[in-house]
Coordinates of C-alpha atoms in Angstrom, one line a residue:
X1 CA 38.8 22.2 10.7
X2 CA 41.0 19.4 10.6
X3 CA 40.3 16.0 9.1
X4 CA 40.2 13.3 11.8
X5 CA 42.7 10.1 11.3
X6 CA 40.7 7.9 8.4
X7 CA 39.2 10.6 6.4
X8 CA 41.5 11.3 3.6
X9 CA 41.8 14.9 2.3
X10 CA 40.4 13.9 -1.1
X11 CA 37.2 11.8 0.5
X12 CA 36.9 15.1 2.4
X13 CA 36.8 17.2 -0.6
X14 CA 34.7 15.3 -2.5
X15 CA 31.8 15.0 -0.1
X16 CA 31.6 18.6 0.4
X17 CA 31.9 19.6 -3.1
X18 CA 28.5 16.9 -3.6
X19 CA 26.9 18.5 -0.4
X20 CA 27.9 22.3 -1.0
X21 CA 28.0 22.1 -5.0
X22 CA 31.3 23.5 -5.2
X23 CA 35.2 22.8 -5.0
X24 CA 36.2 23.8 -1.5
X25 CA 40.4 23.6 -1.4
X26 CA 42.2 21.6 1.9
X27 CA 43.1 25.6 2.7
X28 CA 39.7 27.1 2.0
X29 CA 38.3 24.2 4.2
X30 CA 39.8 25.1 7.5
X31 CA 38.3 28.0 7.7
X32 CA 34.5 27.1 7.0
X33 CA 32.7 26.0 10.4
X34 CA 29.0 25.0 10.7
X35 CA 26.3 27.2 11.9
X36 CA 23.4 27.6 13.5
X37 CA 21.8 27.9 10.4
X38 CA 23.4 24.9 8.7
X39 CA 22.4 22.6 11.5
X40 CA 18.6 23.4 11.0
X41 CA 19.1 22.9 7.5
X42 CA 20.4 19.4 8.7
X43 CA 17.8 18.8 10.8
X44 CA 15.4 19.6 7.7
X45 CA 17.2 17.3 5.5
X46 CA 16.6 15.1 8.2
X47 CA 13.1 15.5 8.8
X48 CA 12.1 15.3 4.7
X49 CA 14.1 12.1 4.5
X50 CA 11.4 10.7 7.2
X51 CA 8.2 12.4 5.9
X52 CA 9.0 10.6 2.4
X53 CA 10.2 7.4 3.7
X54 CA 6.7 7.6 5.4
X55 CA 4.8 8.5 1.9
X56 CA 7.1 5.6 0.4
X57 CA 5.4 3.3 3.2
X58 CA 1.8 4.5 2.2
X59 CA 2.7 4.0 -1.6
X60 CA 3.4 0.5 -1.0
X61 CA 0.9 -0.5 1.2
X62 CA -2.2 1.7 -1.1
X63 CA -1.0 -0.2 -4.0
X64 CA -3.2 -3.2 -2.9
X65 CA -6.3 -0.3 -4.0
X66 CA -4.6 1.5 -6.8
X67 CA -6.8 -0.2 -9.9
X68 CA -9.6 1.5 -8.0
X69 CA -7.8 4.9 -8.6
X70 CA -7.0 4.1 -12.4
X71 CA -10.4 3.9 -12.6
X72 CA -11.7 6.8 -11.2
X73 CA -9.4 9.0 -13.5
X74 CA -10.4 7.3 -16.5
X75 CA -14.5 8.0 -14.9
X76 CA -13.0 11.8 -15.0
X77 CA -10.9 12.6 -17.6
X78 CA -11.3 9.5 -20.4
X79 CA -7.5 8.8 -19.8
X80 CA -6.5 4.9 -18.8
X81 CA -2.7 4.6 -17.6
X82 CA -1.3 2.9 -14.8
X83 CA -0.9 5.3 -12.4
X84 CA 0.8 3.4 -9.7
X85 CA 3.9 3.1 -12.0
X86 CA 4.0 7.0 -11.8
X87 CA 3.1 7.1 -8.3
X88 CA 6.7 5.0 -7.6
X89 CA 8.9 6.5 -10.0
X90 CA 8.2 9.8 -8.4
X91 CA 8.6 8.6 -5.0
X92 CA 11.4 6.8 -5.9
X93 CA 13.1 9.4 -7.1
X94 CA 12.4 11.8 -3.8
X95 CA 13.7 9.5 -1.4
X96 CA 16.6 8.6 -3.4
X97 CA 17.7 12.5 -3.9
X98 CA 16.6 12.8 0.4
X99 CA 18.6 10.0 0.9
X100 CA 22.0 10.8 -0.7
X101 CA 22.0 14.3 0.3
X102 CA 21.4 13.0 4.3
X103 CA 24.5 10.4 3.6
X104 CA 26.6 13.4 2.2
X105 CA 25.7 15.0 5.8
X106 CA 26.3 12.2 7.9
X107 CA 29.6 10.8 6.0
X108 CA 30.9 14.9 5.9
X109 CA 29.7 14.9 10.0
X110 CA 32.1 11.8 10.3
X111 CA 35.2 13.6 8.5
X112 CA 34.7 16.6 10.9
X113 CA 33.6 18.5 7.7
X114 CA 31.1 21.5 8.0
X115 CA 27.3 21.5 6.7
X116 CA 27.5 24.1 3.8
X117 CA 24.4 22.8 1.7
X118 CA 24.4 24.5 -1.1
X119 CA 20.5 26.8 -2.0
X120 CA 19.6 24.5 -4.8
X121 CA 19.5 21.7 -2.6
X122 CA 17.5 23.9 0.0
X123 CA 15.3 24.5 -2.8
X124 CA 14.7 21.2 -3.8
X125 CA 13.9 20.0 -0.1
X126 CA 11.3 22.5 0.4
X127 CA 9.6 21.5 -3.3
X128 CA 10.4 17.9 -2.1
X129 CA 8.8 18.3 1.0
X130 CA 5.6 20.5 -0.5
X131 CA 5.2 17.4 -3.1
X132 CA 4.9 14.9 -0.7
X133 CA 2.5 17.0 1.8
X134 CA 0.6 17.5 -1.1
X135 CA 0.2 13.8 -1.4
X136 CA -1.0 13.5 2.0
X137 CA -3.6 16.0 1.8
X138 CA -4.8 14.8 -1.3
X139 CA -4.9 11.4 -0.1
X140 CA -7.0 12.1 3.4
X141 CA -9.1 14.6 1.4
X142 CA -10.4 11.9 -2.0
X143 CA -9.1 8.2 -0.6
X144 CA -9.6 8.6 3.5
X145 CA -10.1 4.6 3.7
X146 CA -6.3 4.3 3.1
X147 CA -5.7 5.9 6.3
X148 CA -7.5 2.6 8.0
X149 CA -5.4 0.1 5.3
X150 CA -2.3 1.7 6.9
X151 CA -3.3 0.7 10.3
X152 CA -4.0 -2.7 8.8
X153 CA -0.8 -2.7 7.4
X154 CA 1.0 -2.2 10.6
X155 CA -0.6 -6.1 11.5
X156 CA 1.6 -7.0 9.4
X157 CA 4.6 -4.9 9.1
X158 CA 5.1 -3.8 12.7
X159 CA 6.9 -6.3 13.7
X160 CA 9.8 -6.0 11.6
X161 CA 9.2 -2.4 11.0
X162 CA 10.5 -1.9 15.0
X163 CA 13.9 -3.8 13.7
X164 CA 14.4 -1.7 11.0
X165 CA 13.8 1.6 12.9
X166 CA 16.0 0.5 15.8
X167 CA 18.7 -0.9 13.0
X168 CA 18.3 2.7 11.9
X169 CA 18.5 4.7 15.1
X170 CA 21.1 2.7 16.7
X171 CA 23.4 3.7 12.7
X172 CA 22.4 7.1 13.7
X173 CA 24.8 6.8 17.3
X174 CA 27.4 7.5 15.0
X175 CA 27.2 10.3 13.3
X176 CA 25.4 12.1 17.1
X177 CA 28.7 10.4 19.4
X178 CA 30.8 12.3 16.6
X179 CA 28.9 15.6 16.8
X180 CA 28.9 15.1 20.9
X181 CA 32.3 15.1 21.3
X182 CA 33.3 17.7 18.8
X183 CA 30.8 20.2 19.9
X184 CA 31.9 22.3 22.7
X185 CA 28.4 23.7 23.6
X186 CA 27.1 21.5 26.6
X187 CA 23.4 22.5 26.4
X188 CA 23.1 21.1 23.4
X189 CA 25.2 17.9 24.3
X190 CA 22.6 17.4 27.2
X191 CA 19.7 18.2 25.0
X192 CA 20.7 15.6 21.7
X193 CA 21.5 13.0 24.3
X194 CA 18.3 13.1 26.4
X195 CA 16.3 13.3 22.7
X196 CA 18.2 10.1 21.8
X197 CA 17.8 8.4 24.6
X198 CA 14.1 9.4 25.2
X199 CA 13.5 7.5 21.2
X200 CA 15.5 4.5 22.0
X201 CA 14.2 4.0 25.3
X202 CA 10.4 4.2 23.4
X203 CA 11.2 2.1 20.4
X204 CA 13.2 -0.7 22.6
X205 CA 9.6 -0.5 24.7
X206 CA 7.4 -0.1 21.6
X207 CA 6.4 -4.0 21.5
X208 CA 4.3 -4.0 23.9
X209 CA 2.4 -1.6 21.8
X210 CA 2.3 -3.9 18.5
X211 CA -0.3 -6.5 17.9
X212 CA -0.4 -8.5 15.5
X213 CA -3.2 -11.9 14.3
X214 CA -0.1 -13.6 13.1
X215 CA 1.6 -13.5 16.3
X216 CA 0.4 -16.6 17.0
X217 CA 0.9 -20.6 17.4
X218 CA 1.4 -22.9 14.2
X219 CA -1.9 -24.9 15.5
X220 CA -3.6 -21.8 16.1
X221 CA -4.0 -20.7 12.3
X222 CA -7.5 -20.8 11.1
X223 CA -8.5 -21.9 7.2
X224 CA -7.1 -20.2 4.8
X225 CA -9.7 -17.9 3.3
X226 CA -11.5 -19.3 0.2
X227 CA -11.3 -16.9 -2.9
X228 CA -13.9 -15.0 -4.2
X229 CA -12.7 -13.9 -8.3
X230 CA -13.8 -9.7 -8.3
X231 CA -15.6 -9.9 -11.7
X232 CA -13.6 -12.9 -12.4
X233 CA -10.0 -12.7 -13.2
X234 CA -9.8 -9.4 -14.0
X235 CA -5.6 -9.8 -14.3
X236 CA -5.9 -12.6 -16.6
X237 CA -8.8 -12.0 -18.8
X238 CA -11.5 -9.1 -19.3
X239 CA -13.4 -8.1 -16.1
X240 CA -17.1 -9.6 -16.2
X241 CA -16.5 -12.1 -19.8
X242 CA -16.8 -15.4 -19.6
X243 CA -13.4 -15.9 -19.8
X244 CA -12.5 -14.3 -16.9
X245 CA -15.2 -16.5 -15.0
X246 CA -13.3 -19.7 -16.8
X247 CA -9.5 -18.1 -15.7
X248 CA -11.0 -17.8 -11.9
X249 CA -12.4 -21.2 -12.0
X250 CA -8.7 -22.2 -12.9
X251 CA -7.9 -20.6 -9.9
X252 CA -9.8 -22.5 -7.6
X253 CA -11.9 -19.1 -6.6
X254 CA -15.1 -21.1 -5.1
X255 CA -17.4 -17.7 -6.0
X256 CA -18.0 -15.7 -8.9
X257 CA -18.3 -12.1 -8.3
X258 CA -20.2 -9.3 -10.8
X259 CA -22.2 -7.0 -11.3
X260 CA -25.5 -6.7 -13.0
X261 CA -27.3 -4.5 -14.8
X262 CA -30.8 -4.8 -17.1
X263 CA -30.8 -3.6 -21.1
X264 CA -33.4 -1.7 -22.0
X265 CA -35.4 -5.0 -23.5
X266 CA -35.2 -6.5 -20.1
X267 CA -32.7 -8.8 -20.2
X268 CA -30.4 -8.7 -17.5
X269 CA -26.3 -8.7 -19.0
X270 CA -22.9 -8.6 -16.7
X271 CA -21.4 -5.2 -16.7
X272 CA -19.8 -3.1 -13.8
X273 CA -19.6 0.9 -15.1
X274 CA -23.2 2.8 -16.0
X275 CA -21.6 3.8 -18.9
X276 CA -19.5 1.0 -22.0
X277 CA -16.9 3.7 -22.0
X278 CA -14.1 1.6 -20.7
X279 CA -14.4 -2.5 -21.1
X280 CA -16.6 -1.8 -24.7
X281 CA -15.8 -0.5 -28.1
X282 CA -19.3 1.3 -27.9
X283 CA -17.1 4.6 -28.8
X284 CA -16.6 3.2 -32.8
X285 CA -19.8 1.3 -32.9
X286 CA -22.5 3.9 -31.5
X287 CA -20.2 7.1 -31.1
X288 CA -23.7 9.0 -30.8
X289 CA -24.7 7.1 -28.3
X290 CA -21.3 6.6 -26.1
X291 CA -22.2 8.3 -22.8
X292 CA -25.8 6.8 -22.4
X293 CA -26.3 4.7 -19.3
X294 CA -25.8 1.1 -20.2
X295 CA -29.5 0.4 -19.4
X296 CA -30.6 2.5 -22.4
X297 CA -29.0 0.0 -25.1
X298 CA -30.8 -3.2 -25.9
X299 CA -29.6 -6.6 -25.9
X300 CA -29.1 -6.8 -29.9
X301 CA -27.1 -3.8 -29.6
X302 CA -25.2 -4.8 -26.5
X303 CA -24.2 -8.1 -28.6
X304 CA -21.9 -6.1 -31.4
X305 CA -20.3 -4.3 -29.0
X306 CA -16.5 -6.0 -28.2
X307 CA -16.1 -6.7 -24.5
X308 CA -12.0 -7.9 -25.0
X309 CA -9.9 -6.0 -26.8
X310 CA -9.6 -3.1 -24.6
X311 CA -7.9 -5.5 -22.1
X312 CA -5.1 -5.5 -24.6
X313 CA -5.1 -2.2 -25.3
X314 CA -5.4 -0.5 -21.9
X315 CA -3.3 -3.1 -20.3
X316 CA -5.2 -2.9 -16.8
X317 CA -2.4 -5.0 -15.0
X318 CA 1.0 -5.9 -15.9
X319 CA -0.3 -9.4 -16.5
X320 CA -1.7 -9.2 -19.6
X321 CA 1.6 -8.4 -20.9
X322 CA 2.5 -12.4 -20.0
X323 CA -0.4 -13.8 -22.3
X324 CA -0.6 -16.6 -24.5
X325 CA -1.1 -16.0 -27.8
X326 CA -4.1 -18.5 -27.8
X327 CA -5.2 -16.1 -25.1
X328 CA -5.2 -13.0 -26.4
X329 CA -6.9 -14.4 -29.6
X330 CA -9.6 -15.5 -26.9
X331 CA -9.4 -11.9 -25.4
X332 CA -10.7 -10.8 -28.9
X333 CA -13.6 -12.8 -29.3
X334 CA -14.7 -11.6 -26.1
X335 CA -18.7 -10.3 -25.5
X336 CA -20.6 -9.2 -23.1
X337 CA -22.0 -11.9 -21.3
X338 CA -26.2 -12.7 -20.0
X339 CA -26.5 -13.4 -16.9
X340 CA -28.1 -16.6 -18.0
X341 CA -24.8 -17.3 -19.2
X342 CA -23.4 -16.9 -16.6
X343 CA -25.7 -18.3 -14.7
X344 CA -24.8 -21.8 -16.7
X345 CA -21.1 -21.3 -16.6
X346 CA -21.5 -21.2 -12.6
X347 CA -23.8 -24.3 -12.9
X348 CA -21.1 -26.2 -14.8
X349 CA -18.3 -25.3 -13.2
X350 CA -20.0 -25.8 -9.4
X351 CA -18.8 -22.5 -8.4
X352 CA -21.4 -19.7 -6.3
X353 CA -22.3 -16.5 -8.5
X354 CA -22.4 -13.4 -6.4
X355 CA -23.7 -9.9 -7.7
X356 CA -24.9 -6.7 -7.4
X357 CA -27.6 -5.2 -9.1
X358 CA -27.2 -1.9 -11.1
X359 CA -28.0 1.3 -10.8
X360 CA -29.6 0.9 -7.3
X361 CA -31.6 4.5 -7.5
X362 CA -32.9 3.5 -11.4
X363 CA -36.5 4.5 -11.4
X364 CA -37.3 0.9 -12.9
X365 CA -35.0 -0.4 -10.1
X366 CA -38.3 -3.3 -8.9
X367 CA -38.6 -4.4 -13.0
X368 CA -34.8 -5.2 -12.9
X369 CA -35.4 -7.3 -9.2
X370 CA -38.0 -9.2 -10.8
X371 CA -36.0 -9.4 -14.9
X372 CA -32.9 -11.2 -12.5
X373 CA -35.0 -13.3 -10.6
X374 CA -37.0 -14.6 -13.4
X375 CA -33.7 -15.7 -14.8
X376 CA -32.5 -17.4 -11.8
X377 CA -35.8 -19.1 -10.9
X378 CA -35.6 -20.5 -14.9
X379 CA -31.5 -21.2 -15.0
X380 CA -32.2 -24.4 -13.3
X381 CA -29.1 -23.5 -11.0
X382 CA -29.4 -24.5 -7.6
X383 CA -30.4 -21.4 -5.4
X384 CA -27.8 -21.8 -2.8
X385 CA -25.2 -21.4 -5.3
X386 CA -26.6 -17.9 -5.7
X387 CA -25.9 -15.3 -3.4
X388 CA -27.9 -12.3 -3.6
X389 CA -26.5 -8.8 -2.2
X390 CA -28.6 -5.9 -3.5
X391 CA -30.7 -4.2 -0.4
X392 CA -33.7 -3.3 -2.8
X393 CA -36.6 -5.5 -2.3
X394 CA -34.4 -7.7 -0.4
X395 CA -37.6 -9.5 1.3
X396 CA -39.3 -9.8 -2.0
X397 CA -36.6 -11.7 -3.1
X398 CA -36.7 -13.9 0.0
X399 CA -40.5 -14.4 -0.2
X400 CA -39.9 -15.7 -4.5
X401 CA -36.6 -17.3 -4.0
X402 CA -36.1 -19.1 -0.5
X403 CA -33.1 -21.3 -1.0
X404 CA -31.2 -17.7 -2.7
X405 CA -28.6 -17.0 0.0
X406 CA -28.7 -13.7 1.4
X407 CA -25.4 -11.7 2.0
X408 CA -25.6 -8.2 3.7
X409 CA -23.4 -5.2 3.2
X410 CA -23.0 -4.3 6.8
X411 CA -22.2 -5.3 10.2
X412 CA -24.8 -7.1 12.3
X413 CA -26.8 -4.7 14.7
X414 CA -27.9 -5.4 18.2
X415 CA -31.3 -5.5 18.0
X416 CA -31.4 -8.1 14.7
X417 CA -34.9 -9.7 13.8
X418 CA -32.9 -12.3 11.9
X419 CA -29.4 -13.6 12.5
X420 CA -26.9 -12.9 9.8
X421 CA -25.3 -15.7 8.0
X422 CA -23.3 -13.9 5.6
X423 CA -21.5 -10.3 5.4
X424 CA -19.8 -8.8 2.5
X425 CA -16.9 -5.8 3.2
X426 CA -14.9 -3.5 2.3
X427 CA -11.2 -4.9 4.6
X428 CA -10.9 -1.4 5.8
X429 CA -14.6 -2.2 8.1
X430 CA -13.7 -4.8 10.5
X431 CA -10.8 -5.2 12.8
X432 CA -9.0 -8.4 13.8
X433 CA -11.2 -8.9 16.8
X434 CA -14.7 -8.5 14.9
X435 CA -13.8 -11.0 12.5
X436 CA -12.6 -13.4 15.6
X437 CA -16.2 -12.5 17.2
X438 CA -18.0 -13.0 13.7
X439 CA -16.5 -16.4 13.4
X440 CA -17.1 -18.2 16.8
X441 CA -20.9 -16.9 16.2
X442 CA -20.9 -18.7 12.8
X443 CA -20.7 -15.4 10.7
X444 CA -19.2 -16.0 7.2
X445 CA -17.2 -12.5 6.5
X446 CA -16.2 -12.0 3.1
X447 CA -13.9 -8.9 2.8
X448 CA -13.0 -6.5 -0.5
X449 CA -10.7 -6.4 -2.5
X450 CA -8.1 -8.0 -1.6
X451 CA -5.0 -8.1 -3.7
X452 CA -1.5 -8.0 -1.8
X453 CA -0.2 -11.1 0.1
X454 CA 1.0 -9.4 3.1
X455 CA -3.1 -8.2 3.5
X456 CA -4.0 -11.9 2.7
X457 CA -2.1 -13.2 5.4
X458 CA -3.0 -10.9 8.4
X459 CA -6.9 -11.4 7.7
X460 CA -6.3 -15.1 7.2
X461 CA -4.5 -15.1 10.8
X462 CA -7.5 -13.4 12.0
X463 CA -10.2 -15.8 10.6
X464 CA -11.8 -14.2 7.6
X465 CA -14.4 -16.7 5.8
X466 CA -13.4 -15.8 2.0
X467 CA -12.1 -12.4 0.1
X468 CA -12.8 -11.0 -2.9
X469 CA -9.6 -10.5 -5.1
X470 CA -8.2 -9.6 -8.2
X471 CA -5.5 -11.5 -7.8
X472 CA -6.6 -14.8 -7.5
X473 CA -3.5 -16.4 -9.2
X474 CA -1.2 -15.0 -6.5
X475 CA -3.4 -16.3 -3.8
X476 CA -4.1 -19.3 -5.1
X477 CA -0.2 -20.2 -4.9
X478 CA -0.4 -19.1 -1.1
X479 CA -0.3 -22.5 1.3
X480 CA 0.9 -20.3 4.5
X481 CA 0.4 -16.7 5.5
X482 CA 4.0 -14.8 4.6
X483 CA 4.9 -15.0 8.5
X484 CA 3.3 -16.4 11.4
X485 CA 5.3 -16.2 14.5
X486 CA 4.7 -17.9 18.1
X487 CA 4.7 -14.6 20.7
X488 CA 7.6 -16.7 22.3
X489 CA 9.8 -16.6 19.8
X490 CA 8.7 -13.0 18.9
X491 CA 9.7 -12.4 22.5
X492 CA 12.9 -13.4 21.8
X493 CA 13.8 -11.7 18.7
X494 CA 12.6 -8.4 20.8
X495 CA 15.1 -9.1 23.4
X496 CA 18.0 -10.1 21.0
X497 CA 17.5 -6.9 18.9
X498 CA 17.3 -4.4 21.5
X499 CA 20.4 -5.8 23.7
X500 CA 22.2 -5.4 20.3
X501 CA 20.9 -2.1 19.4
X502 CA 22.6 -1.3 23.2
X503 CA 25.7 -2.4 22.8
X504 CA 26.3 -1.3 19.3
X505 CA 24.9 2.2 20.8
X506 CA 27.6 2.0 23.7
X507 CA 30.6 0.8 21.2
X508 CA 30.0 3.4 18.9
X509 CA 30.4 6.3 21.6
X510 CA 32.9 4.9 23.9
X511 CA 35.1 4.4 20.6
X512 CA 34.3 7.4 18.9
X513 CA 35.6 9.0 22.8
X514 CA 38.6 7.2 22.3
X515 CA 38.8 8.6 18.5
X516 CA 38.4 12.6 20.4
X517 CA 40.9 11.9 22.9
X518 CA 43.6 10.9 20.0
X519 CA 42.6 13.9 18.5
X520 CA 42.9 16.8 21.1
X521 CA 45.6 15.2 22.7
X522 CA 47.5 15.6 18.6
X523 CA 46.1 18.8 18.4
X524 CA 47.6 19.9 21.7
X525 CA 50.8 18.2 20.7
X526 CA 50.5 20.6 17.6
X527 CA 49.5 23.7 19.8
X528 CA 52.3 23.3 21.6
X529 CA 54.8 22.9 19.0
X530 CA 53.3 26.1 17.1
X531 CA 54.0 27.9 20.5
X532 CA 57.8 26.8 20.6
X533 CA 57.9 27.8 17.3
X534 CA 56.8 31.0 17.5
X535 CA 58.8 31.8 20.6
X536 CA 62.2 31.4 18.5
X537 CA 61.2 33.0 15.7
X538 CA 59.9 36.2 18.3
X539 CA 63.9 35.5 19.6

């Protein structure tokens, strides 16, 4: 097979020697063709280079959730490491290798060069493509909620996700308007060009699919969400200290969220897991006792246990590296706080206190109700500061501590004896329009956790009250959501893009018909000039 005009015999050579694994001579070339067999291969390499691109996209976008993950291995196997660091070397390094070897193709398509891939790379395509199914099944079977995070994700990335897939297809015009005219079988001519322009004709139509809160007018953009610090400021300081409830008061966060449990001398103390295992030293202080329920210890022996230094040991975000040395002293000194002093902090600070109370199904579940309360009721903090959001003895609770403000873990239901006021959920639970609904009826919808920018902005285009973050540093610094588009200029960007995409589309295979021409008309020239040749020799 000849090398088209442009495609230098080395270029040639080299390509195939990367795609095949060996060196394939100018004279060994001619006589290799692609087969049937190679062109599935190609269509393989094709189709793994899109299931990881999609796996990359879910990496990204799950990363938001991922601290939940690090600590549900370390609940399981009493290992702490940042898995989300592994998670993207390794996908990383997938699509890169997927990505290279479908360049190789295309490039070697381009020169007219065949498809030999060699069986290690078939090898590593199928393991590539078994890794990253893997991944899916393990992610639908233990994290299913991600599923619904993509779908949020799309709010936010759709837009510019159809840009980039129409960039990508209309590149891809190419490489087909090359194999088109090369190929002499017109069944599949007919049958790649319908396929191509069955996707082009959906993707240059698929806006009117894609919805978007942000897609909006600047006048049209609700409040931006008020911050609510997830145990504090869990990236800057220990989760649940007192210093993480000073770093999220830095950070303008106008609630304090944490979780509460009751030692075994009734006092109630700030502390998320059942057991000290991961944000205490309890293993070198009462190694006998290190898997007991954090309920079981009293409050003298809750006080020597260190509630900081883990933070610089396990590193639990890449922010602690960035410390201050007077920080990390601070981190040190750290204990586990009362909830009376917390309760004070809040009070002095002006800032709400939200909790939980822990374990719900404790058998002494009603003497930890009335322990917290008791220290509310005597804290002296004003009750609407406080907002209350175990279910257990929820009317109790209403009946001692009126002014408390209640906050409910679910949607509102139809038949409702009393309106709800507040809601606290996980983002994955309402959709755009609920929270649109919950706020013209005066609904104030705080949504979990919410880390990543791009999530901040689409449920701050679509009205949320407040969210519950780890990050409260990053959106602090937020004064606009990271796009917010009128649907007239979006309009217009949608017609721009797809006119483009056409007449790139139409370039690519009228010139590349040009480029044929040029080359059977030479090879005719060539045909013919073999023929004289052989006619005198036969003379």
């Amino acid at each position: 097979m000849a090398d088209p005009p442009g495609c230098c015999h080395p270029c040639a050579t080299c390509l195939l020697c990367l795609y095949s694994c060996h060196w394939v001579t100018p004279k060994k070339r001619k006589g290799l063709k692609t087969s049937k067999c190679d062109c599935s291969w190609f269509l393989f390499l094709f189709c793994v280079f899109l299931f990881t691109l999609v796996w990359l996209y879910f990496a990204i976008i799950i990363l938001n959730d991922f601290h939940n993950f690090n600590e549900f291995i370390f609940k399981q196997r009493k290992l702490w490491l940042d898995w989300s660091l592994v998670l993207l070397i390794a996908t990383a390094t997938l699509i890169t290798y997927s990505a290279v070897l479908l360049v190789l193709a295309l490039c070697l398509q381009l020169c007219g060069q065949p498809l030999k891939l060699h069986w290690l790379h078939k090898i590593l395509l199928i393991l590539t493509a078994l890794v990253v199914a893997a991944a899916f099944t393990g992610l639908g079977i233990k994290w299913a909620e991600e599923w619904r995070s993509a779908r949020i994700s799309l709010q936010a990335t759709g837009p510019f996700l159809h840009i980039g897939i129409v960039g990508g297809m209309t590149l891809l015009a190419w490489p087909l308007a090359s194999f088109i005219y090369r190929t002499r079988n017109k069944g599949l001519k007919v049958f790649l060009l319908l396929v191509y322009c069955a996707v082009m004709i959906a993707l240059y139509l698929a806006p009117l699919g894609i919805t978007s809160p942000c897609i909006m007018e600047e006048n049209q953009l609700p409040p931006k969400p008020a911050l609510v610090g997830h145990r504090g400021a869990p990236m800057l300081a220990p989760e649940n200290t007192l210093m993480s409830l000073y770093k999220a008061v830095d950070c303008d966060v106008q609630v304090f969220e944490t979780d509460v449990m009751v030692s075994a001398d009734g006092v109630p103390f700030l502390m998320h897991d059942e057991e000290l295992t991961r944000t205490t030293n309890v293993e070198a202080v009462f190694p006998e006792r290190a898997a007991l329920n954090s309920t079981a210890f009293n409050w003298t022996d809750l006080q020597q246990l260190d509630a900081g230094s883990w933070f610089l040991e396990r590193r639990p975000f890449p922010t602690v590296q960035s410390l201050s040395a007077g920080d990390r002293y601070q981190v040190t000194e750290q204990r586990i706080p009362s909830l009376e002093q917390a309760l004070e902090a809040a009070k002095q600070n002006n800032i709400s206190i939200m909790f939980d109370l822990r374990p719900e199904n404790h058998s002494d579940y009603q003497s930890f109700v009335n322990a917290t309360l008791k220290v509310i009721l005597r804290s002296g903090i004003p009750l609407q500061q406080v907002l209350w959001l175990p279910d257990g003895f929820r009317e109790e609770v209403k009946q001692r501590a009126p002014g408390v403000q209640q906050i409910y873990g679910r949607k509102r239901l139809q038949n409702e004896k009393e309106p709800l006021l507040h809601v606290n959920l996980p983002y994955q639970d309402m959709s755009s329009e609920e929270i649109r609904q919950y706020r013209q009826d005066n609904i104030s919808v705080n949504l979990y956790v919410v880390n990543q920018p791009w999530l901040f902005s689409v449920l701050w285009c679509a009205g949320v009250s407040s969210v519950t973050t780890n990050a409260c540093q990053v959106l602090k610094e937020m004064k606009h959501p990271i796009w917010l588009l009128p649907s007239s200029t979006y309009l217009m960007i949608w017609i721009v893009v797809d006119c483009a995409s056409l007449l790139v589309i139409l370039w690519a295979f009228l010139l590349l018909k040009k480029c044929s021409q040029r080359r059977r008309a030479a090879e005719s020239e060539t045909d013919v000039l073999l023929t004289k040749i052989n006619s005198l020799m036969q003379e």
